[in-house]
Short mmCIF file of N, CA, C and O in Angstrom, two decimals:
data_model
loop_
_atom_site.label_atom_id
_atom_site.label_comp_id
_atom_site.label_asym_id
_atom_site.label_seq_id
_atom_site.Cartn_x
_atom_site.Cartn_y
_atom_site.Cartn_z
N UNK A 115 0.83 -1.20 0.00
CA UNK A 115 0.00 0.00 0.00
C UNK A 115 0.87 1.26 0.00
O UNK A 115 0.56 2.21 -0.69
N UNK A 116 1.97 1.24 0.77
CA UNK A 116 2.86 2.40 0.81
C UNK A 116 3.48 2.67 -0.55
O UNK A 116 3.61 3.82 -0.96
N UNK A 117 3.80 1.61 -1.29
CA UNK A 117 4.34 1.73 -2.64
C UNK A 117 3.31 2.39 -3.55
O UNK A 117 3.63 3.26 -4.34
N UNK A 118 2.05 1.96 -3.42
CA UNK A 118 0.98 2.55 -4.22
C UNK A 118 0.81 4.03 -3.89
O UNK A 118 0.66 4.86 -4.79
N UNK A 119 0.85 4.36 -2.61
CA UNK A 119 0.69 5.75 -2.19
C UNK A 119 1.79 6.63 -2.79
O UNK A 119 1.52 7.71 -3.30
N UNK A 120 3.03 6.14 -2.75
CA UNK A 120 4.15 6.89 -3.34
C UNK A 120 3.97 7.04 -4.85
O UNK A 120 4.19 8.12 -5.40
N UNK A 121 3.55 5.96 -5.51
CA UNK A 121 3.35 6.00 -6.95
C UNK A 121 2.23 6.99 -7.32
O UNK A 121 2.34 7.73 -8.30
N UNK A 122 1.18 7.02 -6.52
CA UNK A 122 0.07 7.94 -6.80
C UNK A 122 0.45 9.39 -6.51
O UNK A 122 0.03 10.30 -7.22
N UNK A 123 1.27 9.62 -5.50
CA UNK A 123 1.78 10.97 -5.24
C UNK A 123 2.67 11.43 -6.40
O UNK A 123 2.62 12.59 -6.81
N UNK A 124 3.44 10.51 -6.96
CA UNK A 124 4.28 10.82 -8.12
C UNK A 124 3.41 11.14 -9.34
O UNK A 124 3.68 12.09 -10.08
N UNK A 125 2.35 10.36 -9.53
CA UNK A 125 1.41 10.62 -10.62
C UNK A 125 0.80 12.01 -10.45
O UNK A 125 0.70 12.78 -11.41
N UNK A 126 0.39 12.35 -9.22
CA UNK A 126 -0.20 13.66 -8.95
C UNK A 126 0.80 14.77 -9.26
O UNK A 126 0.44 15.80 -9.85
N UNK A 127 2.07 14.57 -8.90
CA UNK A 127 3.09 15.59 -9.19
C UNK A 127 3.27 15.76 -10.69
O UNK A 127 3.39 16.89 -11.18
N UNK A 128 3.28 14.66 -11.43
CA UNK A 128 3.37 14.74 -12.90
C UNK A 128 2.16 15.48 -13.45
O UNK A 128 2.28 16.31 -14.36
N UNK A 129 0.98 15.22 -12.87
CA UNK A 129 -0.25 15.91 -13.28
C UNK A 129 -0.12 17.42 -13.04
O UNK A 129 -0.41 18.23 -13.93
N UNK A 130 0.34 17.80 -11.85
CA UNK A 130 0.52 19.22 -11.53
C UNK A 130 1.53 19.88 -12.48
O UNK A 130 1.31 20.98 -12.98
N UNK A 131 2.66 19.20 -12.71
CA UNK A 131 3.68 19.74 -13.61
C UNK A 131 3.13 19.88 -15.03
O UNK A 131 3.39 20.89 -15.70
N UNK A 132 2.37 18.89 -15.48
CA UNK A 132 1.77 18.93 -16.82
C UNK A 132 0.84 20.13 -16.96
O UNK A 132 0.85 20.81 -17.99
N UNK A 133 0.05 20.38 -15.93
CA UNK A 133 -0.90 21.50 -15.97
C UNK A 133 -0.15 22.84 -15.98
O UNK A 133 -0.52 23.76 -16.72
N UNK A 134 0.87 22.95 -15.16
CA UNK A 134 1.63 24.21 -15.08
C UNK A 134 2.37 24.50 -16.39
O UNK A 134 2.46 25.63 -16.83
N UNK A 135 2.85 23.42 -17.01
CA UNK A 135 3.59 23.56 -18.27
C UNK A 135 2.69 23.43 -19.50
O UNK A 135 3.14 23.65 -20.62
N UNK A 136 1.42 23.06 -19.30
CA UNK A 136 0.48 22.74 -20.39
C UNK A 136 1.15 21.80 -21.39
O UNK A 136 1.16 22.03 -22.60
N UNK A 137 1.69 20.71 -20.86
CA UNK A 137 2.43 19.73 -21.64
C UNK A 137 1.54 18.53 -21.93
O UNK A 137 1.38 17.64 -21.08
N UNK A 138 0.95 18.50 -23.13
CA UNK A 138 0.02 17.44 -23.50
C UNK A 138 0.70 16.07 -23.50
O UNK A 138 0.07 15.07 -23.12
N UNK A 139 1.95 16.01 -23.92
CA UNK A 139 2.65 14.71 -23.95
C UNK A 139 2.88 14.18 -22.54
O UNK A 139 2.74 12.98 -22.28
N UNK A 140 3.20 15.07 -21.62
CA UNK A 140 3.39 14.66 -20.22
C UNK A 140 2.06 14.20 -19.64
O UNK A 140 2.00 13.18 -18.94
N UNK A 141 0.97 14.93 -19.95
CA UNK A 141 -0.36 14.49 -19.52
C UNK A 141 -0.65 13.10 -20.09
O UNK A 141 -1.12 12.21 -19.38
N UNK A 142 -0.38 12.92 -21.38
CA UNK A 142 -0.68 11.64 -22.05
C UNK A 142 0.02 10.47 -21.37
O UNK A 142 -0.52 9.35 -21.35
N UNK A 143 1.17 10.71 -20.77
CA UNK A 143 1.93 9.63 -20.13
C UNK A 143 1.24 9.08 -18.88
O UNK A 143 1.54 7.96 -18.46
N UNK A 144 0.31 9.84 -18.30
CA UNK A 144 -0.34 9.38 -17.07
C UNK A 144 -1.82 9.04 -17.25
O UNK A 144 -2.45 8.51 -16.34
N UNK A 145 -2.38 9.35 -18.42
CA UNK A 145 -3.77 9.00 -18.72
C UNK A 145 -3.82 7.70 -19.51
O UNK A 145 -3.00 7.48 -20.39
N UNK A 146 -4.79 6.86 -19.20
CA UNK A 146 -5.02 5.66 -20.01
C UNK A 146 -5.62 6.14 -21.35
O UNK A 146 -6.42 7.07 -21.36
N UNK A 147 -5.24 5.51 -22.48
CA UNK A 147 -5.73 5.97 -23.78
C UNK A 147 -7.26 5.95 -23.93
O UNK A 147 -7.80 6.69 -24.75
N UNK A 148 -7.95 5.15 -23.12
CA UNK A 148 -9.42 5.10 -23.22
C UNK A 148 -10.11 6.04 -22.24
O UNK A 148 -11.34 6.05 -22.13
N UNK A 149 -9.34 6.85 -21.53
CA UNK A 149 -9.92 7.74 -20.50
C UNK A 149 -10.65 8.92 -21.14
O UNK A 149 -10.58 9.15 -22.34
N UNK A 150 -11.33 9.67 -20.27
CA UNK A 150 -12.04 10.86 -20.72
C UNK A 150 -12.10 11.88 -19.59
O UNK A 150 -11.76 11.58 -18.45
N UNK A 151 -12.51 13.09 -19.96
CA UNK A 151 -12.63 14.20 -19.01
C UNK A 151 -14.10 14.59 -18.95
O UNK A 151 -14.72 14.85 -19.99
N UNK A 152 -14.65 14.63 -17.75
CA UNK A 152 -16.07 14.93 -17.56
C UNK A 152 -16.21 16.18 -16.70
O UNK A 152 -15.51 16.34 -15.71
N UNK A 153 -17.13 17.05 -17.11
CA UNK A 153 -17.41 18.26 -16.34
C UNK A 153 -18.80 18.76 -16.69
O UNK A 153 -19.40 18.33 -17.68
N UNK A 154 -19.29 19.67 -15.86
CA UNK A 154 -20.53 20.38 -16.17
C UNK A 154 -20.10 21.64 -16.92
O UNK A 154 -19.31 22.43 -16.40
N UNK A 155 -20.59 21.79 -18.13
CA UNK A 155 -20.21 22.92 -18.96
C UNK A 155 -20.88 24.21 -18.52
O UNK A 155 -21.74 24.22 -17.64
N UNK A 156 -20.47 25.31 -19.15
CA UNK A 156 -21.06 26.62 -18.85
C UNK A 156 -22.56 26.64 -19.12
O UNK A 156 -23.29 27.43 -18.53
N UNK A 157 -23.02 25.74 -20.01
CA UNK A 157 -24.44 25.67 -20.34
C UNK A 157 -25.23 24.81 -19.34
O UNK A 157 -26.43 24.64 -19.46
N UNK A 158 -24.53 24.24 -18.34
CA UNK A 158 -25.19 23.43 -17.33
C UNK A 158 -25.30 21.96 -17.69
O UNK A 158 -25.79 21.16 -16.89
N UNK A 159 -24.86 21.59 -18.88
CA UNK A 159 -24.92 20.20 -19.31
C UNK A 159 -23.61 19.49 -19.03
O UNK A 159 -22.54 20.10 -19.05
N UNK A 160 -23.70 18.19 -18.79
CA UNK A 160 -22.51 17.38 -18.57
C UNK A 160 -21.85 17.12 -19.92
O UNK A 160 -22.51 16.76 -20.89
N UNK A 161 -20.54 17.36 -19.96
CA UNK A 161 -19.79 17.06 -21.19
C UNK A 161 -18.73 16.02 -20.87
O UNK A 161 -18.08 16.08 -19.83
N UNK A 162 -18.60 15.06 -21.77
CA UNK A 162 -17.60 14.00 -21.65
C UNK A 162 -16.72 14.09 -22.89
O UNK A 162 -17.20 13.96 -24.01
N UNK A 163 -15.43 14.36 -22.66
CA UNK A 163 -14.49 14.57 -23.75
C UNK A 163 -13.45 13.45 -23.76
O UNK A 163 -12.77 13.24 -22.76
N UNK A 164 -13.34 12.72 -24.88
CA UNK A 164 -12.30 11.69 -24.97
C UNK A 164 -10.92 12.31 -24.74
O UNK A 164 -10.68 13.47 -25.12
N UNK A 165 -10.02 11.55 -24.15
CA UNK A 165 -8.72 12.10 -23.78
C UNK A 165 -7.96 12.66 -24.98
O UNK A 165 -7.30 13.69 -24.86
N UNK A 166 -8.04 12.02 -26.13
CA UNK A 166 -7.31 12.52 -27.31
C UNK A 166 -7.80 13.92 -27.70
O UNK A 166 -7.00 14.79 -28.05
N UNK A 167 -9.10 14.15 -27.61
CA UNK A 167 -9.67 15.47 -27.92
C UNK A 167 -9.23 16.50 -26.89
O UNK A 167 -8.87 17.63 -27.22
N UNK A 168 -9.25 16.10 -25.61
CA UNK A 168 -8.84 17.00 -24.53
C UNK A 168 -7.36 17.36 -24.68
O UNK A 168 -6.98 18.51 -24.53
N UNK A 169 -6.51 16.38 -24.98
CA UNK A 169 -5.08 16.64 -25.16
C UNK A 169 -4.82 17.58 -26.33
O UNK A 169 -3.94 18.44 -26.26
N UNK A 170 -5.61 17.45 -27.39
CA UNK A 170 -5.47 18.35 -28.55
C UNK A 170 -5.78 19.78 -28.12
O UNK A 170 -5.10 20.73 -28.54
N UNK A 171 -6.78 19.96 -27.26
CA UNK A 171 -7.11 21.30 -26.76
C UNK A 171 -5.99 21.84 -25.87
O UNK A 171 -5.65 23.03 -25.94
N UNK A 172 -5.41 20.98 -25.03
CA UNK A 172 -4.31 21.39 -24.15
C UNK A 172 -3.15 21.95 -24.98
O UNK A 172 -2.51 22.93 -24.59
N UNK A 173 -2.89 21.34 -26.13
CA UNK A 173 -1.77 21.78 -26.99
C UNK A 173 -1.93 23.24 -27.45
O UNK A 173 -0.96 23.87 -27.82
N UNK A 174 -3.16 23.73 -27.42
CA UNK A 174 -3.43 25.11 -27.87
C UNK A 174 -3.54 26.12 -26.74
O UNK A 174 -3.84 27.28 -26.98
N UNK A 175 -3.32 25.68 -25.51
CA UNK A 175 -3.42 26.59 -24.37
C UNK A 175 -2.06 27.16 -24.00
O UNK A 175 -1.04 26.50 -24.15
N UNK A 176 -2.08 28.38 -23.51
CA UNK A 176 -0.83 29.01 -23.05
C UNK A 176 -0.53 28.54 -21.63
O UNK A 176 -1.39 28.58 -20.75
N UNK A 177 0.69 28.09 -21.41
CA UNK A 177 1.08 27.53 -20.12
C UNK A 177 1.20 28.61 -19.05
O UNK A 177 1.78 29.67 -19.29
N UNK A 178 0.67 28.34 -17.84
CA UNK A 178 0.87 29.26 -16.73
C UNK A 178 2.35 29.54 -16.48
O UNK A 178 2.74 30.64 -16.13
N UNK A 179 3.19 28.53 -16.68
CA UNK A 179 4.64 28.69 -16.48
C UNK A 179 5.19 29.76 -17.44
O UNK A 179 5.98 30.61 -17.02
N UNK A 180 4.77 29.72 -18.71
CA UNK A 180 5.22 30.71 -19.71
C UNK A 180 4.79 32.12 -19.34
O UNK A 180 5.45 33.08 -19.69
N UNK A 181 3.66 32.21 -18.63
CA UNK A 181 3.12 33.51 -18.25
C UNK A 181 3.67 33.99 -16.92
O UNK A 181 3.32 35.08 -16.46
N UNK A 182 4.50 33.16 -16.28
CA UNK A 182 5.08 33.53 -14.99
C UNK A 182 4.07 33.57 -13.87
O UNK A 182 4.25 34.28 -12.87
N UNK A 183 2.99 32.81 -14.01
CA UNK A 183 1.92 32.83 -13.01
C UNK A 183 2.26 31.95 -11.81
O UNK A 183 2.97 30.96 -11.92
N UNK A 184 1.73 32.34 -10.67
CA UNK A 184 1.96 31.62 -9.42
C UNK A 184 1.35 30.23 -9.50
O UNK A 184 0.32 30.02 -10.14
N UNK A 185 1.99 29.32 -8.81
CA UNK A 185 1.55 27.93 -8.82
C UNK A 185 1.05 27.54 -7.44
O UNK A 185 1.70 27.83 -6.43
N UNK A 186 -0.12 26.90 -7.40
CA UNK A 186 -0.66 26.35 -6.15
C UNK A 186 -1.23 24.98 -6.46
O UNK A 186 -2.21 24.87 -7.19
N UNK A 187 -0.58 23.95 -5.94
CA UNK A 187 -1.02 22.57 -6.15
C UNK A 187 -1.23 21.92 -4.79
O UNK A 187 -0.46 22.15 -3.87
N UNK A 188 -2.26 21.10 -4.70
CA UNK A 188 -2.53 20.45 -3.42
C UNK A 188 -3.19 19.09 -3.64
O UNK A 188 -4.17 18.99 -4.38
N UNK A 189 -2.65 18.07 -3.00
CA UNK A 189 -3.31 16.77 -2.95
C UNK A 189 -4.23 16.80 -1.74
O UNK A 189 -3.77 16.94 -0.61
N UNK A 190 -5.53 16.71 -1.97
CA UNK A 190 -6.51 16.75 -0.88
C UNK A 190 -6.71 15.37 -0.27
O UNK A 190 -6.90 15.23 0.93
N UNK A 191 -6.72 14.33 -1.13
CA UNK A 191 -6.87 12.97 -0.61
C UNK A 191 -6.43 11.94 -1.64
O UNK A 191 -6.43 12.21 -2.84
N UNK A 192 -6.04 10.79 -1.11
CA UNK A 192 -5.73 9.62 -1.92
C UNK A 192 -6.42 8.44 -1.26
O UNK A 192 -6.21 8.18 -0.07
N UNK A 193 -7.26 7.76 -2.00
CA UNK A 193 -7.99 6.61 -1.48
C UNK A 193 -7.69 5.41 -2.39
O UNK A 193 -7.96 5.48 -3.58
N UNK A 194 -7.12 4.36 -1.82
CA UNK A 194 -6.72 3.19 -2.61
C UNK A 194 -7.50 1.97 -2.16
O UNK A 194 -7.64 1.71 -0.96
N UNK A 195 -8.02 1.22 -3.13
CA UNK A 195 -8.71 -0.03 -2.88
C UNK A 195 -8.26 -1.02 -3.95
O UNK A 195 -8.76 -1.01 -5.07
N UNK A 196 -7.24 -1.82 -3.60
CA UNK A 196 -6.70 -2.79 -4.57
C UNK A 196 -6.08 -2.08 -5.75
O UNK A 196 -5.18 -1.25 -5.59
N UNK A 197 -6.59 -2.37 -6.96
CA UNK A 197 -6.06 -1.74 -8.18
C UNK A 197 -6.84 -0.49 -8.59
O UNK A 197 -6.68 0.03 -9.68
N UNK A 198 -7.65 0.03 -7.66
CA UNK A 198 -8.45 1.23 -7.89
C UNK A 198 -8.01 2.32 -6.91
O UNK A 198 -7.78 2.04 -5.75
N UNK A 199 -7.91 3.55 -7.41
CA UNK A 199 -7.58 4.67 -6.53
C UNK A 199 -8.33 5.91 -6.97
O UNK A 199 -8.65 6.07 -8.16
N UNK A 200 -8.61 6.78 -6.01
CA UNK A 200 -9.24 8.06 -6.30
C UNK A 200 -8.36 9.16 -5.71
O UNK A 200 -8.07 9.15 -4.51
N UNK A 201 -7.93 10.07 -6.57
CA UNK A 201 -7.14 11.22 -6.13
C UNK A 201 -8.04 12.45 -6.21
O UNK A 201 -8.71 12.67 -7.22
N UNK A 202 -8.02 13.25 -5.15
CA UNK A 202 -8.72 14.53 -5.16
C UNK A 202 -7.65 15.61 -5.09
O UNK A 202 -6.88 15.66 -4.13
N UNK A 203 -7.59 16.45 -6.13
CA UNK A 203 -6.54 17.45 -6.26
C UNK A 203 -7.14 18.84 -6.41
O UNK A 203 -8.22 19.00 -6.97
N UNK A 204 -6.39 19.84 -5.95
CA UNK A 204 -6.72 21.25 -6.19
C UNK A 204 -5.51 21.87 -6.88
O UNK A 204 -4.37 21.60 -6.51
N UNK A 205 -5.79 22.71 -7.88
CA UNK A 205 -4.73 23.44 -8.55
C UNK A 205 -5.29 24.69 -9.17
O UNK A 205 -6.50 24.84 -9.30
N UNK A 206 -4.40 25.59 -9.52
CA UNK A 206 -4.86 26.81 -10.18
C UNK A 206 -4.19 26.94 -11.53
O UNK A 206 -3.03 26.60 -11.71
N UNK A 207 -4.98 27.37 -12.48
CA UNK A 207 -4.49 27.82 -13.77
C UNK A 207 -5.19 29.17 -13.93
O UNK A 207 -6.32 29.24 -14.41
N UNK A 208 -4.52 30.22 -13.39
CA UNK A 208 -5.16 31.53 -13.32
C UNK A 208 -5.84 31.90 -14.64
O UNK A 208 -5.31 31.60 -15.70
N UNK A 209 -7.04 32.46 -14.53
CA UNK A 209 -7.69 32.96 -13.30
C UNK A 209 -8.56 31.91 -12.61
O UNK A 209 -9.25 32.21 -11.66
N UNK A 210 -8.54 30.67 -13.09
CA UNK A 210 -9.43 29.65 -12.55
C UNK A 210 -8.75 28.78 -11.50
O UNK A 210 -7.56 28.55 -11.54
N UNK A 211 -9.57 28.29 -10.58
CA UNK A 211 -9.14 27.33 -9.56
C UNK A 211 -9.90 26.04 -9.81
O UNK A 211 -11.12 26.05 -9.96
N UNK A 212 -9.19 24.93 -9.86
CA UNK A 212 -9.77 23.65 -10.23
C UNK A 212 -9.75 22.67 -9.07
O UNK A 212 -8.80 22.65 -8.29
N UNK A 213 -10.80 21.86 -8.99
CA UNK A 213 -10.82 20.67 -8.16
C UNK A 213 -11.03 19.51 -9.13
O UNK A 213 -12.00 19.51 -9.89
N UNK A 214 -10.10 18.58 -9.11
CA UNK A 214 -10.15 17.43 -10.01
C UNK A 214 -10.21 16.15 -9.20
O UNK A 214 -9.48 15.99 -8.22
N UNK A 215 -11.08 15.25 -9.61
CA UNK A 215 -11.17 13.90 -9.06
C UNK A 215 -10.65 12.97 -10.14
O UNK A 215 -11.22 12.92 -11.24
N UNK A 216 -9.55 12.30 -9.86
CA UNK A 216 -8.94 11.40 -10.83
C UNK A 216 -9.15 9.96 -10.39
O UNK A 216 -8.61 9.53 -9.37
N UNK A 217 -9.96 9.23 -11.15
CA UNK A 217 -10.13 7.80 -10.91
C UNK A 217 -8.99 7.09 -11.61
O UNK A 217 -8.79 7.27 -12.82
N UNK A 218 -8.22 6.34 -10.84
CA UNK A 218 -7.02 5.68 -11.38
C UNK A 218 -7.15 4.17 -11.27
O UNK A 218 -7.75 3.66 -10.32
N UNK A 219 -6.55 3.50 -12.23
CA UNK A 219 -6.49 2.04 -12.22
C UNK A 219 -5.04 1.62 -12.36
O UNK A 219 -4.27 2.26 -13.09
N UNK A 220 -4.70 0.55 -11.68
CA UNK A 220 -3.35 0.00 -11.80
C UNK A 220 -3.36 -0.97 -12.97
O UNK A 220 -3.98 -2.04 -12.90
N UNK A 221 -2.73 -0.58 -14.07
CA UNK A 221 -2.73 -1.35 -15.31
C UNK A 221 -1.32 -1.88 -15.54
O UNK A 221 -0.38 -1.08 -15.66
N UNK A 222 -1.18 -3.19 -15.60
CA UNK A 222 0.14 -3.81 -15.79
C UNK A 222 1.17 -3.25 -14.80
O UNK A 222 2.31 -2.94 -15.16
N UNK A 223 0.73 -3.06 -13.55
CA UNK A 223 1.63 -2.61 -12.50
C UNK A 223 1.88 -1.11 -12.43
O UNK A 223 2.64 -0.64 -11.59
N UNK A 224 1.23 -0.34 -13.31
CA UNK A 224 1.42 1.11 -13.36
C UNK A 224 0.09 1.83 -13.19
O UNK A 224 -0.90 1.47 -13.84
N UNK A 225 0.08 2.85 -12.33
CA UNK A 225 -1.14 3.64 -12.13
C UNK A 225 -1.37 4.56 -13.31
O UNK A 225 -0.46 5.27 -13.75
N UNK A 226 -2.60 4.55 -13.85
CA UNK A 226 -3.01 5.42 -14.94
C UNK A 226 -4.35 6.06 -14.58
O UNK A 226 -5.19 5.45 -13.91
N UNK A 227 -4.55 7.28 -15.06
CA UNK A 227 -5.84 7.95 -14.86
C UNK A 227 -6.83 7.38 -15.85
O UNK A 227 -6.60 7.42 -17.06
N UNK A 228 -7.92 6.82 -15.34
CA UNK A 228 -8.96 6.24 -16.18
C UNK A 228 -10.08 7.24 -16.46
O UNK A 228 -10.75 7.16 -17.49
N UNK A 229 -10.27 8.19 -15.53
CA UNK A 229 -11.35 9.17 -15.68
C UNK A 229 -11.01 10.41 -14.86
O UNK A 229 -10.61 10.31 -13.71
N UNK A 230 -11.17 11.56 -15.48
CA UNK A 230 -10.99 12.84 -14.79
C UNK A 230 -12.36 13.50 -14.74
O UNK A 230 -13.00 13.70 -15.76
N UNK A 231 -12.79 13.85 -13.53
CA UNK A 231 -14.03 14.61 -13.34
C UNK A 231 -13.58 15.91 -12.67
O UNK A 231 -12.86 15.89 -11.68
N UNK A 232 -14.00 17.02 -13.25
CA UNK A 232 -13.46 18.31 -12.79
C UNK A 232 -14.53 19.37 -12.63
O UNK A 232 -15.60 19.30 -13.22
N UNK A 233 -14.18 20.35 -11.82
CA UNK A 233 -14.98 21.56 -11.68
C UNK A 233 -14.00 22.71 -11.50
O UNK A 233 -12.84 22.50 -11.13
N UNK A 234 -14.45 23.91 -11.81
CA UNK A 234 -13.57 25.07 -11.62
C UNK A 234 -14.39 26.29 -11.23
O UNK A 234 -15.61 26.33 -11.43
N UNK A 235 -13.68 27.26 -10.66
CA UNK A 235 -14.31 28.53 -10.31
C UNK A 235 -13.29 29.64 -10.49
O UNK A 235 -12.08 29.39 -10.50
N UNK A 236 -13.80 30.85 -10.64
CA UNK A 236 -12.91 32.01 -10.79
C UNK A 236 -12.44 32.48 -9.43
O UNK A 236 -13.04 32.28 -8.43
#
């Protein structure tokens, strides 16, 4: 379990670094290829975006790091049950603050994000 906790903390750090750098390839390394991103859109409807589509959008975003923006990353919780884990993270990509729930699966001995559910606020 301690090994899993360390591996999931490392995954979270890669996630935070990817967001700060807006590095789609780094993000891709921790997401399972069949994963997706789910959120409630500005129109109030739930949107589910396949990871490939989401990564393509990330490639067009300006990185907070390039803009010299302050970084705030926080692991709120890690819950592990066998080969299943749930990470609850907070981070900022100014001007927005995000809370992300990452459902992770241990695939061939490696933790991968299977589903990202997110919300944000200004």
